[in-house]
Short mmCIF file of C-alpha atoms in Angstrom, two decimals:
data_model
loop_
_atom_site.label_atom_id
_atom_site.label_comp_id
_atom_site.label_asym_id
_atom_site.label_seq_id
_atom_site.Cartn_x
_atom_site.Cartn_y
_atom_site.Cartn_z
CA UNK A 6 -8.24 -27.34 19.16
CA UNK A 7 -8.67 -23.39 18.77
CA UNK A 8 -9.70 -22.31 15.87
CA UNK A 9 -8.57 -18.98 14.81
CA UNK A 10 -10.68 -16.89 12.01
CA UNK A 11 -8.70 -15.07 9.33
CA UNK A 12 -10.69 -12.74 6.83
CA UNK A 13 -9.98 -11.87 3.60
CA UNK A 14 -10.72 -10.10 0.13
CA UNK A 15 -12.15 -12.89 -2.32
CA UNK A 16 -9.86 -11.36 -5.02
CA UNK A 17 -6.97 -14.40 -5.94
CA UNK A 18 -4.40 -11.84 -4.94
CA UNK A 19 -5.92 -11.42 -1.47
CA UNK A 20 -6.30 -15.27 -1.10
CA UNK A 21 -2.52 -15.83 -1.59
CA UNK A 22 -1.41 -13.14 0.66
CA UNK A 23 -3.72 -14.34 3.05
CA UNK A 24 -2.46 -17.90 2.74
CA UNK A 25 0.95 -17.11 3.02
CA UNK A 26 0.65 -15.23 6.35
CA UNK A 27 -1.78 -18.45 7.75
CA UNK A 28 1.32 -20.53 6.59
CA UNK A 29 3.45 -18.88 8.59
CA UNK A 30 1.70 -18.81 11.85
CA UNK A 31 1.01 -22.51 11.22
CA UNK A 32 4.43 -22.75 11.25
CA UNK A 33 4.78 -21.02 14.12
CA UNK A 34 1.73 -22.36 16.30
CA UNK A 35 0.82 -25.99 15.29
CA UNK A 36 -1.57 -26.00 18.22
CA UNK A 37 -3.68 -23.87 16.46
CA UNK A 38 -6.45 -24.58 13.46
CA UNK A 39 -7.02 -21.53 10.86
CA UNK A 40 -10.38 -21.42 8.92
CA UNK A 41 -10.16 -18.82 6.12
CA UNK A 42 -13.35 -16.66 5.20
CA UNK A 43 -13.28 -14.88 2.43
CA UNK A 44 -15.35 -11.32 1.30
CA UNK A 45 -15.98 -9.28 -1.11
CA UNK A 46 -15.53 -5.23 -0.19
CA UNK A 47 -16.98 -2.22 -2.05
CA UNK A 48 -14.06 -1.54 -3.85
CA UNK A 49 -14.31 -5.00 -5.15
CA UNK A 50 -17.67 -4.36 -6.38
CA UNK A 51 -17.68 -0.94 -7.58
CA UNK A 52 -15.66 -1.53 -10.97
CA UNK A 53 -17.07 1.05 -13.10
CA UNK A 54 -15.22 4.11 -11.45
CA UNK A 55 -11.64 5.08 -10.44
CA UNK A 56 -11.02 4.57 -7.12
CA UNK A 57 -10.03 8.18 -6.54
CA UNK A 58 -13.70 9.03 -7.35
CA UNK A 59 -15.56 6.78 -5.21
CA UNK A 60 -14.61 9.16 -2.02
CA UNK A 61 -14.12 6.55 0.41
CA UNK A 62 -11.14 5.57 2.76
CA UNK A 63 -11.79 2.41 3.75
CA UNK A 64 -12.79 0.74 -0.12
CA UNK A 65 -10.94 -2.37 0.51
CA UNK A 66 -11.48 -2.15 4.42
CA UNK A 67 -14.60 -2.01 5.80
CA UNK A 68 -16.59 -4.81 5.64
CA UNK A 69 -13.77 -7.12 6.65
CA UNK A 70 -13.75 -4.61 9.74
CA UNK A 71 -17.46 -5.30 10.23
CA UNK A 72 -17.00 -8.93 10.60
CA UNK A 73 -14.00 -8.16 13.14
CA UNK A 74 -16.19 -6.22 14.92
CA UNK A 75 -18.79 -8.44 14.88
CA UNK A 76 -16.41 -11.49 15.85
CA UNK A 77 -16.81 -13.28 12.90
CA UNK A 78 -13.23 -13.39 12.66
CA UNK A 79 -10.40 -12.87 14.63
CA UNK A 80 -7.69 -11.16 11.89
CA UNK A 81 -7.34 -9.80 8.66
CA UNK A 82 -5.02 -10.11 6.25
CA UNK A 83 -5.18 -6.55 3.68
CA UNK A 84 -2.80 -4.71 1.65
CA UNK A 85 -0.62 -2.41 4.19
CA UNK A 86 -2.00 0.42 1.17
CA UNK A 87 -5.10 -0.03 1.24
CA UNK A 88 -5.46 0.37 5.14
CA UNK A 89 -5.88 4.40 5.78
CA UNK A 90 -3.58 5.96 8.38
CA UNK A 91 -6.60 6.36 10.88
CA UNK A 92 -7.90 3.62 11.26
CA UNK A 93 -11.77 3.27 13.16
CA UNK A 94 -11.77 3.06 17.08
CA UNK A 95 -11.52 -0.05 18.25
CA UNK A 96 -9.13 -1.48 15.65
CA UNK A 97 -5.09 -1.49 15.02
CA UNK A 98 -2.63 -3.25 12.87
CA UNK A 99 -1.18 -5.96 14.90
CA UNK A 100 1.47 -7.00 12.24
CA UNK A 101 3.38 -5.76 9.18
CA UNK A 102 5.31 -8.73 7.46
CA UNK A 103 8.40 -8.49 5.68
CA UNK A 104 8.22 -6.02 2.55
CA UNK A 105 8.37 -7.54 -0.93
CA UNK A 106 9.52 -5.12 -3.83
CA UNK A 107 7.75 -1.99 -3.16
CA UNK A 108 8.46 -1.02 -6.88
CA UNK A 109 5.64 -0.39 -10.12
CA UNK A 110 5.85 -2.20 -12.63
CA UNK A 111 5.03 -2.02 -16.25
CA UNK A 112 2.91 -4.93 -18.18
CA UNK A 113 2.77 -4.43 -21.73
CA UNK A 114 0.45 -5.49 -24.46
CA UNK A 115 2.29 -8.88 -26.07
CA UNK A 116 2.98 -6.39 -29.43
CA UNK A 117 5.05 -4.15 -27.22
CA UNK A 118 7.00 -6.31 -25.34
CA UNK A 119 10.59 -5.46 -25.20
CA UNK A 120 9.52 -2.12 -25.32
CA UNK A 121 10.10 0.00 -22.30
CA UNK A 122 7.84 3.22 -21.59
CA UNK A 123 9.98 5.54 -23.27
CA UNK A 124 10.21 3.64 -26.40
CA UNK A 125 6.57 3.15 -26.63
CA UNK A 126 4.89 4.86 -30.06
CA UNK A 127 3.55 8.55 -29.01
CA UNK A 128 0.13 9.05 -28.02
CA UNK A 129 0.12 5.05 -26.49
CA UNK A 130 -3.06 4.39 -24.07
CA UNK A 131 -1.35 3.49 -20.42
CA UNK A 132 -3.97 2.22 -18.00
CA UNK A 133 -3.14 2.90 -14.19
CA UNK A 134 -6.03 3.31 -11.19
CA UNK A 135 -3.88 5.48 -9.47
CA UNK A 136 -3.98 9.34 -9.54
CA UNK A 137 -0.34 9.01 -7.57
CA UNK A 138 1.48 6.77 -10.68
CA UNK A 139 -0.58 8.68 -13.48
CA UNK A 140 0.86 12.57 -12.19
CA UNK A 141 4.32 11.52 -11.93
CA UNK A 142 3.98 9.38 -15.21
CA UNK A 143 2.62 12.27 -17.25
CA UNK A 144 5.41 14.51 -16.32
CA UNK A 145 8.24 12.16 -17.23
CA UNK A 146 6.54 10.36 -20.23
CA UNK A 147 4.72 13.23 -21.76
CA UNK A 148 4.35 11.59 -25.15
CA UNK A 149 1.70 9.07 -23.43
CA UNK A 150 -1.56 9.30 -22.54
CA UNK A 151 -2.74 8.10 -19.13
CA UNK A 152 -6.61 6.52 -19.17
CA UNK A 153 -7.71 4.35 -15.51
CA UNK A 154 -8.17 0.63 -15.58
CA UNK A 155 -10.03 -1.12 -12.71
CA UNK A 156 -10.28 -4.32 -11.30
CA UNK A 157 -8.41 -7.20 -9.93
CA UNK A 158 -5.23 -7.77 -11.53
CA UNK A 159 -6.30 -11.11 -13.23
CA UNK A 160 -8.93 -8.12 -15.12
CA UNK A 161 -6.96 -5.82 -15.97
CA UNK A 162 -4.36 -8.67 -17.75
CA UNK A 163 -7.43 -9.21 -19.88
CA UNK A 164 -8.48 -5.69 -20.68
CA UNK A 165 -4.76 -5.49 -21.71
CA UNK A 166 -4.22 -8.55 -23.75
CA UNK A 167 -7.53 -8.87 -25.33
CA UNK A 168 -8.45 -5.25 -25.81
CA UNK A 169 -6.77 -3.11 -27.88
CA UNK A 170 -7.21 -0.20 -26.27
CA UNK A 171 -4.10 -0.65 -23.97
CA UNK A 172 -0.49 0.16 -24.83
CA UNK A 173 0.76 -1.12 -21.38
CA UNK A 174 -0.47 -1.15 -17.79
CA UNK A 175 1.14 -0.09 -13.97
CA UNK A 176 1.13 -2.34 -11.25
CA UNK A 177 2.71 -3.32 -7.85
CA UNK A 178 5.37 -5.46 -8.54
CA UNK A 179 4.59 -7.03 -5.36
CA UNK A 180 1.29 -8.37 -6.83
CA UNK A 181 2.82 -9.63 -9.50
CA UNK A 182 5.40 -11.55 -8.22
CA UNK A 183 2.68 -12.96 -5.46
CA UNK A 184 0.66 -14.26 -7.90
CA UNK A 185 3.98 -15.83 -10.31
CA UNK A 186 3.90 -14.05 -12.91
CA UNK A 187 6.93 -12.45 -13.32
CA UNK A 188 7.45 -13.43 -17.01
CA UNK A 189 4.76 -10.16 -17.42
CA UNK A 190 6.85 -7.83 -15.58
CA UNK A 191 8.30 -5.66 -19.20
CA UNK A 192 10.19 -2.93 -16.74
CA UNK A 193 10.40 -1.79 -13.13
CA UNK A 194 10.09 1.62 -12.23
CA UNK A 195 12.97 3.75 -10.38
CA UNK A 196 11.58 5.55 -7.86
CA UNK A 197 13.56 8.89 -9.92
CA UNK A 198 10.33 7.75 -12.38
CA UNK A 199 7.57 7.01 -9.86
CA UNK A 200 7.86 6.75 -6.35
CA UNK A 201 5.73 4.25 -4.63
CA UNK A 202 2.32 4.30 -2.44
CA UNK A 203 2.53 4.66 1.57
CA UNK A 204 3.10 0.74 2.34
CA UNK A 205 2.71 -0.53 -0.61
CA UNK A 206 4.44 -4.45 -1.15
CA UNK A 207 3.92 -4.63 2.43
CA UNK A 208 0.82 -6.72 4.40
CA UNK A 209 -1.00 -5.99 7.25
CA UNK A 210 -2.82 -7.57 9.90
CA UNK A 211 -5.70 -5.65 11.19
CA UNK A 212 -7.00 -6.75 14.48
CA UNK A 213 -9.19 -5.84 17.46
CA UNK A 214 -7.47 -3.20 19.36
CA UNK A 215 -8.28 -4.51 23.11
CA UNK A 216 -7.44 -8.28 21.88
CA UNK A 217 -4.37 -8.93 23.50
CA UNK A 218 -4.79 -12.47 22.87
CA UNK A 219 -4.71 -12.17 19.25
CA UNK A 220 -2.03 -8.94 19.31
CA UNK A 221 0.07 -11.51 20.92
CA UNK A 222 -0.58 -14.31 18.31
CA UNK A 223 0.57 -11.92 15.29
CA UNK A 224 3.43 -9.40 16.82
CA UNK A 225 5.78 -11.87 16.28
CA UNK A 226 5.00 -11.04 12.34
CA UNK A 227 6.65 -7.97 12.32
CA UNK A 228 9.28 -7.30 10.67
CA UNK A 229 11.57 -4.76 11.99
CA UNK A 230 12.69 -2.63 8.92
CA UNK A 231 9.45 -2.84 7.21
CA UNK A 232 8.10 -1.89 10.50
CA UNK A 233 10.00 1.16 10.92
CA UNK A 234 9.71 2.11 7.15
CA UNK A 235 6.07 2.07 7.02
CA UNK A 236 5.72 4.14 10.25
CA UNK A 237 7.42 7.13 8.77
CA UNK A 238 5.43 6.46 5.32
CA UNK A 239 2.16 6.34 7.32
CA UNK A 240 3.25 9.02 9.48
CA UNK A 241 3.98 11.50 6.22
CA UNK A 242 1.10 10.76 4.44
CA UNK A 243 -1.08 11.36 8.15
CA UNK A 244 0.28 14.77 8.45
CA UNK A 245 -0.55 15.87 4.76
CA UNK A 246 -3.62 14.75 4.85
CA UNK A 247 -3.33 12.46 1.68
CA UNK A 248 -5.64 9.58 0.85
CA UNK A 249 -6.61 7.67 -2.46
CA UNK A 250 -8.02 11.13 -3.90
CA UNK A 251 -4.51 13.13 -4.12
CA UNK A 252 -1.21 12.07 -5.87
CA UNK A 253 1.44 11.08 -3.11
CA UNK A 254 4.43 8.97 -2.77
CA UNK A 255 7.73 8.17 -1.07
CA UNK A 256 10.85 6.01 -1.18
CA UNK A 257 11.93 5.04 2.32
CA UNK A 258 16.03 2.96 2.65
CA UNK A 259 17.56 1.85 5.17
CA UNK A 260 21.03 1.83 5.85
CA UNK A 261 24.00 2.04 7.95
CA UNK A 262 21.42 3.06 10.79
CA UNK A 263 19.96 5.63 9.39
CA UNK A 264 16.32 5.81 7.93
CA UNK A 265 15.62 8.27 4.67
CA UNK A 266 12.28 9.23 3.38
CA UNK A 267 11.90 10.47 -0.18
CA UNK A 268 8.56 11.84 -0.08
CA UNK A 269 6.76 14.28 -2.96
CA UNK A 270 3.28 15.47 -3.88
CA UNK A 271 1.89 16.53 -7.48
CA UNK A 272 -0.66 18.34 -9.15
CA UNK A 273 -3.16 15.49 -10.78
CA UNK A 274 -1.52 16.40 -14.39
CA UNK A 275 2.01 15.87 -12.73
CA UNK A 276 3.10 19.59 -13.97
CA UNK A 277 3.49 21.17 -10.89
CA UNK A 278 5.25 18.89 -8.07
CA UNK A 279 7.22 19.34 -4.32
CA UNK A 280 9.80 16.46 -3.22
CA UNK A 281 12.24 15.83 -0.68
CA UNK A 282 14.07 14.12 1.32
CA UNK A 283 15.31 13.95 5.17
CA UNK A 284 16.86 11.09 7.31
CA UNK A 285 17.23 10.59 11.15
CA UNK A 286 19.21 8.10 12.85
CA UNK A 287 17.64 5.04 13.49
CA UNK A 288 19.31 1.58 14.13
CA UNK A 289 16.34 -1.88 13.29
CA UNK A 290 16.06 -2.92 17.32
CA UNK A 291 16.07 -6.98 17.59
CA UNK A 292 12.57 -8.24 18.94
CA UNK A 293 12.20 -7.72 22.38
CA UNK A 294 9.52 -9.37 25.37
CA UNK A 295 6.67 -6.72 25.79
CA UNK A 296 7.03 -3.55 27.86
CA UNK A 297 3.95 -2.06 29.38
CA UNK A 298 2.53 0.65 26.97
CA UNK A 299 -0.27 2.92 27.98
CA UNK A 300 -1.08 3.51 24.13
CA UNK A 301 1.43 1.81 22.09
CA UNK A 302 -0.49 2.46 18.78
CA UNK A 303 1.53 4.92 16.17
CA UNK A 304 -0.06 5.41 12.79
CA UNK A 305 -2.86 2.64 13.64
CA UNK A 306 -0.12 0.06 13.97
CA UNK A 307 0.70 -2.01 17.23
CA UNK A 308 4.14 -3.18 17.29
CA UNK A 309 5.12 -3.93 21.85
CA UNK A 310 7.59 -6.12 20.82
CA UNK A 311 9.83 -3.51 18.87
CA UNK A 312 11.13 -1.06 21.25
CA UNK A 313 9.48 2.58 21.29
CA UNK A 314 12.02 4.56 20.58
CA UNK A 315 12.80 3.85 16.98
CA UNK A 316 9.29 3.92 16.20
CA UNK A 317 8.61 7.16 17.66
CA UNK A 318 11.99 8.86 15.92
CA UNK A 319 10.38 6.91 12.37
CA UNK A 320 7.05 8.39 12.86
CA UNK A 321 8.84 12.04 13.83
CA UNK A 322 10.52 11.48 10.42
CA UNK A 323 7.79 11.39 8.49
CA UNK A 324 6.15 14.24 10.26
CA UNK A 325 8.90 16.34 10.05
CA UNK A 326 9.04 15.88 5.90
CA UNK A 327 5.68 16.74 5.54
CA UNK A 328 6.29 19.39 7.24
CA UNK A 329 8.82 20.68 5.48
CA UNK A 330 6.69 19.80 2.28
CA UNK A 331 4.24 21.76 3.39
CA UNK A 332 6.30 25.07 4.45
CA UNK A 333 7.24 24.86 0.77
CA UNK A 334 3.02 25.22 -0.66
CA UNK A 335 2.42 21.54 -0.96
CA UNK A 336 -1.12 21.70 0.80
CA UNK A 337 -1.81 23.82 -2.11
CA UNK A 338 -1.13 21.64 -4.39
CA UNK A 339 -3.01 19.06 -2.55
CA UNK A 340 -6.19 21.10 -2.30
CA UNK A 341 -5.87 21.69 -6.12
CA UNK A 342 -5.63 18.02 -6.52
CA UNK A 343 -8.59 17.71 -4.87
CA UNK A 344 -10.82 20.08 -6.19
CA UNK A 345 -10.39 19.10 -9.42
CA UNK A 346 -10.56 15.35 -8.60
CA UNK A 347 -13.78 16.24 -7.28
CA UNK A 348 -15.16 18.32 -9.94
CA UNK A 349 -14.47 15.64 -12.94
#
């Protein structure tokens, strides 16, 4: 029987994600056997600095990527965020499953629960890694203070309930309602109060660009809308040049055949800001058998059975917002970002 190798982070977050996609292609090919082999990447081990800091693309990426280049193993399972929008030669995303809430959340310490972030007492600690939730936080709840948290989420639960020094904490909903604990979520953000990461609630499966054997084994993961979505995500953040190191985010919806992409930048303090929005026609395409594609990949993802067309007009979406972002001084604001990130 073939055995097919499936890397992953060692984090308990990682494992689940990665068990649920080797569940479902199980499912799909009980030919097949699936050995698991689990890693720990430097942004697993670096836990003393925010993330934004550490200037590096690839934290959560790269030695999972060494072991698929090596062929130790044949996929892997990440975090559609945490994958950058170029990825190395030689690799691609061969799979984007179906999206889970793509919302933040807000944990808070058991004394405030019921409280929302409004209602919390001024000058509360709220711990977030992320420059991108922190800026937009700041400028809508300007009577809290914003101080990073790292680790894996089972961490930063601790550091919340059994330190005092946190008020409340952000995170993916996503995560939270992977790993079942949706008792903790206290309140969901609106994207009007924080619009997501690129990808983010989404998973990705990175393989070996010139592997058709394995491109085959995961396409049929994709999931159209998600697909589609996270194209003209990828695509936005791409064209402005955004990583971990600069506050981005968007809000993509489908509906009625047409795509729209929210999309805004911020200063790191969250006082000086660009947003907006545009929409193209787009109607989710049903799976289709491959057509021949002299470079089918678009953002870093690989996706033969969904026809071209949409994908193309979802990535031309995104480019054409930041675009339009950027006609109105967002790479300013960007570069800013960025200097000061790097100065502190």
């Amino acid at each position: 029987m073939r055995v097919i190798r499936v890397g992953t982070r060692k984090s308990q977050l990682a494992r689940i994600q990665t068990d649920s996609v080797v569940a479902t292609l199980k499912a799909l090919y009980p030919g097949l056997q699936f050995e698991i082999i689990a890693m720990s990447t430097t942004g697993d081990k670096i836990l003393d600095t925010a993330l934004s800091k550490i200037g590096e693309k690839s934290l959560f990426t790269k030695e999972l990527e060494h072991a698929l280049e090596k062929n130790e193993v044949d996929l892997v399972v990440h975090s559609l965020k945490d994958l950058p929008t170029v990825l190395p030669p030689g690799f691609t995303i061969g799979a984007i499953c179906k999206r889970e809430n793509p919302h933040d959340a807000v944990v808070f310490h058991p004394k405030f629960v019921g409280k929302t972030l409004e209602t919390l007492p001024e000058k509360s600690v709220v711990g977030t890694s992320s420059l991108r939730r922190a800026a937009q936080l700041q400028r809508k709840f300007s009577h809290l203070e914003f101080r990073s948290i790292r680790g894996n989420l089972n961490t930063r639960l601790r550091k919340l309930d059994e330190q005092q020094e946190f008020s409340a904490i952000i995170l993916a909903t996503a995560g939270l309602q992977r790993m079942g604990w949706h008792n903790r979520v206290g309140q969901i953000l609106h994207p009007d109060e924080c619009m997501y990461a690129v990808g983010q609630g989404a998973l990705g499966v990175e393989v070996r660009a010139k592997d058709q054997d394995i491109l085959d084994l995961v396409g049929v993961l994709h999931d159209p809308e998600t697909l589609l979505r996270c194209i003209a995500e990828r695509a936005f953040l791409r064209h402005l040049e955004g990583g971990c190191s600069v506050p981005v985010a968007v809000h993509t919806a489908m509906k009625d055949g047409q795509l729209y992409l929210t999309g805004g930048v911020w200063s790191l303090d969250g006082s000086d800001s660009i947003q907006d929005t545009m929409q193209a026609t787009i109607h989710v395409p049903a799976q289709h058998e491959d057509g021949p594609e002299d470079d089918p990949q678009l953002v870093g993802i690989t996706a033969r059975n969904i026809p071209r067309g949409p994908q193309l007009a979802a990535q031309n979406l995104g480019i054409s917002l930041a675009n339009l972002l950027l006609s109105k001084g967002a790479k300013n604001i960007l570069d800013v970002a960025r200097q000061l990130n790097d100065a502190h």
